[in-house]
């Protein structure tokens, strides 16, 4: 399996595991490759909250930033987050009700100080969560599951939602999902 595949699968698995951890049902994780096994598309179907209360906003940021956080351990210098920052900006617009501008040569900050601080705090907490052994175990299992899947006739590997949920339940457990050291922050405290 190519480095590109493992990198993309790890990124998408990070999104899926975080989505489960915050109590949302993760969608399918899909990786499409070309004939030389280079990734041409990587996506995790994910839901967005109907309303942007403080808890839903924080959870959305965790889901958005979990892909980058999941890849940082093995690939610390590889950038893969411009689209995720756009999604964070979308959440900020809905939560704060202001126009958001992404700044910085690496697209990793917002011009608005409050928006930037909210994201930086979420990133710090996301990094702690993603670096937890239980979270890492679930990410690794999803990546392995994608690697083991046979691609369809369009070179797509698709791990369905129920398989992702099962991996998370087995690796992390519902008790940890319901109550962990970040639960209070996620709930707006």
Short mmCIF file of C-alpha atoms in Angstrom, two decimals:
data_model
loop_
_atom_site.label_atom_id
_atom_site.label_comp_id
_atom_site.label_asym_id
_atom_site.label_seq_id
_atom_site.Cartn_x
_atom_site.Cartn_y
_atom_site.Cartn_z
CA UNK A 1 0.00 0.00 0.00
CA UNK A 2 1.35 3.43 -0.89
CA UNK A 3 2.32 6.04 1.67
CA UNK A 4 -0.26 8.31 0.07
CA UNK A 5 -2.98 5.72 0.73
CA UNK A 6 -2.00 5.20 4.37
CA UNK A 7 -1.72 8.95 4.93
CA UNK A 8 -5.16 9.64 3.41
CA UNK A 9 -6.75 6.69 5.21
CA UNK A 10 -5.32 7.89 8.54
CA UNK A 11 -6.64 11.40 7.94
CA UNK A 12 -10.15 10.16 7.12
CA UNK A 13 -10.12 7.64 9.97
CA UNK A 14 -9.34 10.51 12.37
CA UNK A 15 -12.49 12.31 11.24
CA UNK A 16 -14.60 9.15 11.57
CA UNK A 17 -13.36 8.16 15.03
CA UNK A 18 -13.84 11.68 16.38
CA UNK A 19 -17.33 11.81 14.94
CA UNK A 20 -18.17 8.65 16.87
CA UNK A 21 -16.45 9.88 20.04
CA UNK A 22 -18.51 13.10 20.14
CA UNK A 23 -21.69 11.05 19.86
CA UNK A 24 -22.48 11.49 16.18
CA UNK A 25 -22.85 8.57 13.80
CA UNK A 26 -19.83 8.46 11.51
CA UNK A 27 -20.47 8.00 7.82
CA UNK A 28 -18.63 5.77 5.41
CA UNK A 29 -14.89 6.22 4.90
CA UNK A 30 -13.91 6.09 1.22
CA UNK A 31 -10.57 6.07 -0.54
CA UNK A 32 -10.35 6.06 -4.35
CA UNK A 33 -7.06 5.42 -6.11
CA UNK A 34 -5.79 5.48 -9.67
CA UNK A 35 -4.34 2.44 -11.43
CA UNK A 36 -0.97 3.06 -9.75
CA UNK A 37 -2.59 3.15 -6.29
CA UNK A 38 -2.22 6.91 -5.85
CA UNK A 39 -5.11 8.47 -3.97
CA UNK A 40 -7.40 10.53 -6.17
CA UNK A 41 -10.17 11.07 -3.61
CA UNK A 42 -10.47 10.55 0.13
CA UNK A 43 -13.60 11.39 2.07
CA UNK A 44 -15.48 10.61 5.25
CA UNK A 45 -19.20 11.22 5.12
CA UNK A 46 -19.97 13.32 8.13
CA UNK A 47 -22.97 15.06 9.49
CA UNK A 48 -23.11 18.64 10.54
CA UNK A 49 -25.16 19.71 13.52
CA UNK A 50 -28.59 21.19 12.85
CA UNK A 51 -27.84 24.06 15.22
CA UNK A 52 -24.58 25.56 16.36
CA UNK A 53 -24.89 25.63 20.12
CA UNK A 54 -21.58 25.83 21.98
CA UNK A 55 -21.43 22.03 22.45
CA UNK A 56 -22.26 21.32 18.79
CA UNK A 57 -19.79 23.95 17.63
CA UNK A 58 -16.98 22.49 19.75
CA UNK A 59 -17.78 18.96 18.59
CA UNK A 60 -17.81 20.08 14.96
CA UNK A 61 -14.35 21.66 15.35
CA UNK A 62 -13.04 18.46 16.93
CA UNK A 63 -14.35 16.42 13.99
CA UNK A 64 -12.92 18.90 11.47
CA UNK A 65 -9.43 19.01 13.03
CA UNK A 66 -9.18 15.29 13.88
CA UNK A 67 -7.98 14.33 10.40
CA UNK A 68 -4.92 16.55 10.59
CA UNK A 69 -4.26 15.58 14.19
CA UNK A 70 -4.40 11.88 13.31
CA UNK A 71 -1.70 12.23 10.64
CA UNK A 72 0.65 14.45 12.64
CA UNK A 73 2.26 11.60 14.57
CA UNK A 74 3.62 9.80 11.50
CA UNK A 75 3.81 12.75 9.10
CA UNK A 76 4.53 15.86 11.21
CA UNK A 77 5.55 18.12 8.33
CA UNK A 78 2.96 17.16 5.76
CA UNK A 79 0.16 19.68 5.26
CA UNK A 80 -3.32 18.39 4.55
CA UNK A 81 -5.70 20.76 6.18
CA UNK A 82 -6.78 23.58 3.86
CA UNK A 83 -10.21 22.02 3.26
CA UNK A 84 -10.58 21.32 6.98
CA UNK A 85 -9.87 24.98 7.75
CA UNK A 86 -12.61 25.92 5.28
CA UNK A 87 -14.99 23.63 7.20
CA UNK A 88 -13.90 25.22 10.47
CA UNK A 89 -14.60 28.63 8.94
CA UNK A 90 -18.08 27.47 7.97
CA UNK A 91 -18.73 26.39 11.57
CA UNK A 92 -17.39 29.71 12.89
CA UNK A 93 -19.67 31.69 10.59
CA UNK A 94 -22.68 29.72 11.81
CA UNK A 95 -21.69 29.94 15.48
CA UNK A 96 -20.41 33.52 15.68
CA UNK A 97 -22.51 35.02 12.90
CA UNK A 98 -19.58 36.94 11.42
CA UNK A 99 -17.60 36.84 8.19
CA UNK A 100 -14.45 34.77 8.52
CA UNK A 101 -11.18 35.21 6.65
CA UNK A 102 -8.47 32.54 6.64
CA UNK A 103 -4.96 34.01 6.84
CA UNK A 104 -1.38 32.77 6.96
CA UNK A 105 0.70 31.11 4.31
CA UNK A 106 -0.36 27.68 5.58
CA UNK A 107 -4.06 28.61 5.97
CA UNK A 108 -3.97 27.80 9.66
CA UNK A 109 -5.34 30.96 11.25
CA UNK A 110 -8.32 33.27 11.03
CA UNK A 111 -8.09 37.03 10.91
CA UNK A 112 -10.71 37.42 13.67
CA UNK A 113 -8.95 37.03 17.04
CA UNK A 114 -11.89 35.37 18.79
CA UNK A 115 -12.40 32.90 15.91
CA UNK A 116 -8.70 32.09 15.89
CA UNK A 117 -8.62 31.50 19.65
CA UNK A 118 -11.66 29.22 19.51
CA UNK A 119 -9.95 27.12 16.84
CA UNK A 120 -6.57 27.04 18.53
CA UNK A 121 -8.19 25.79 21.75
CA UNK A 122 -10.12 23.14 19.82
CA UNK A 123 -6.91 22.03 18.07
CA UNK A 124 -5.08 21.64 21.40
CA UNK A 125 -7.89 19.51 22.83
CA UNK A 126 -8.20 17.57 19.58
CA UNK A 127 -4.48 16.74 19.69
CA UNK A 128 -4.85 15.40 23.24
CA UNK A 129 -7.81 13.23 22.27
CA UNK A 130 -6.26 11.91 19.05
CA UNK A 131 -3.03 11.03 20.86
CA UNK A 132 -4.92 8.87 23.38
CA UNK A 133 -4.07 5.17 22.96
CA UNK A 134 -7.72 4.13 22.58
CA UNK A 135 -8.30 6.69 19.83
CA UNK A 136 -5.09 5.66 18.05
CA UNK A 137 -6.13 2.02 18.20
CA UNK A 138 -9.44 2.78 16.50
CA UNK A 139 -7.74 4.86 13.79
CA UNK A 140 -5.24 2.07 13.13
CA UNK A 141 -8.04 -0.50 12.85
CA UNK A 142 -9.96 1.62 10.34
CA UNK A 143 -6.83 2.16 8.27
CA UNK A 144 -6.14 -1.59 8.33
CA UNK A 145 -9.75 -2.27 7.35
CA UNK A 146 -9.41 0.04 4.35
CA UNK A 147 -6.12 -1.57 3.33
CA UNK A 148 -7.68 -5.03 3.46
CA UNK A 149 -10.71 -4.09 1.36
CA UNK A 150 -10.66 -5.05 -2.29
CA UNK A 151 -11.29 -2.00 -4.47
CA UNK A 152 -14.43 -1.98 -6.59
CA UNK A 153 -14.38 -1.55 -10.38
CA UNK A 154 -13.75 2.20 -9.90
CA UNK A 155 -10.78 1.63 -7.52
CA UNK A 156 -12.82 2.72 -4.51
CA UNK A 157 -12.52 1.16 -1.06
CA UNK A 158 -15.47 1.93 1.20
CA UNK A 159 -15.71 1.12 4.90
CA UNK A 160 -19.39 1.51 5.77
CA UNK A 161 -20.65 3.37 8.81
CA UNK A 162 -21.64 0.24 10.76
CA UNK A 163 -18.10 -1.15 10.44
CA UNK A 164 -16.61 2.14 11.63
CA UNK A 165 -18.98 2.20 14.61
CA UNK A 166 -18.13 -1.41 15.46
CA UNK A 167 -14.40 -0.65 15.39
CA UNK A 168 -14.87 2.37 17.65
CA UNK A 169 -17.05 0.45 20.10
CA UNK A 170 -14.51 -2.39 20.28
CA UNK A 171 -11.38 -0.22 20.49
CA UNK A 172 -12.65 2.67 22.62
CA UNK A 173 -15.86 1.51 24.25
CA UNK A 174 -19.13 3.25 24.91
CA UNK A 175 -18.25 3.99 28.54
CA UNK A 176 -15.22 6.07 27.48
CA UNK A 177 -17.30 7.68 24.75
CA UNK A 178 -19.93 8.75 27.30
CA UNK A 179 -17.50 10.06 29.91
CA UNK A 180 -13.87 11.01 29.46
CA UNK A 181 -11.58 13.85 30.50
CA UNK A 182 -12.84 16.02 27.59
CA UNK A 183 -16.58 15.40 28.02
CA UNK A 184 -17.16 18.59 30.00
CA UNK A 185 -15.44 20.76 27.43
CA UNK A 186 -17.38 19.11 24.62
CA UNK A 187 -20.62 19.84 26.45
CA UNK A 188 -19.82 23.53 26.77
CA UNK A 189 -18.50 23.69 30.31
#
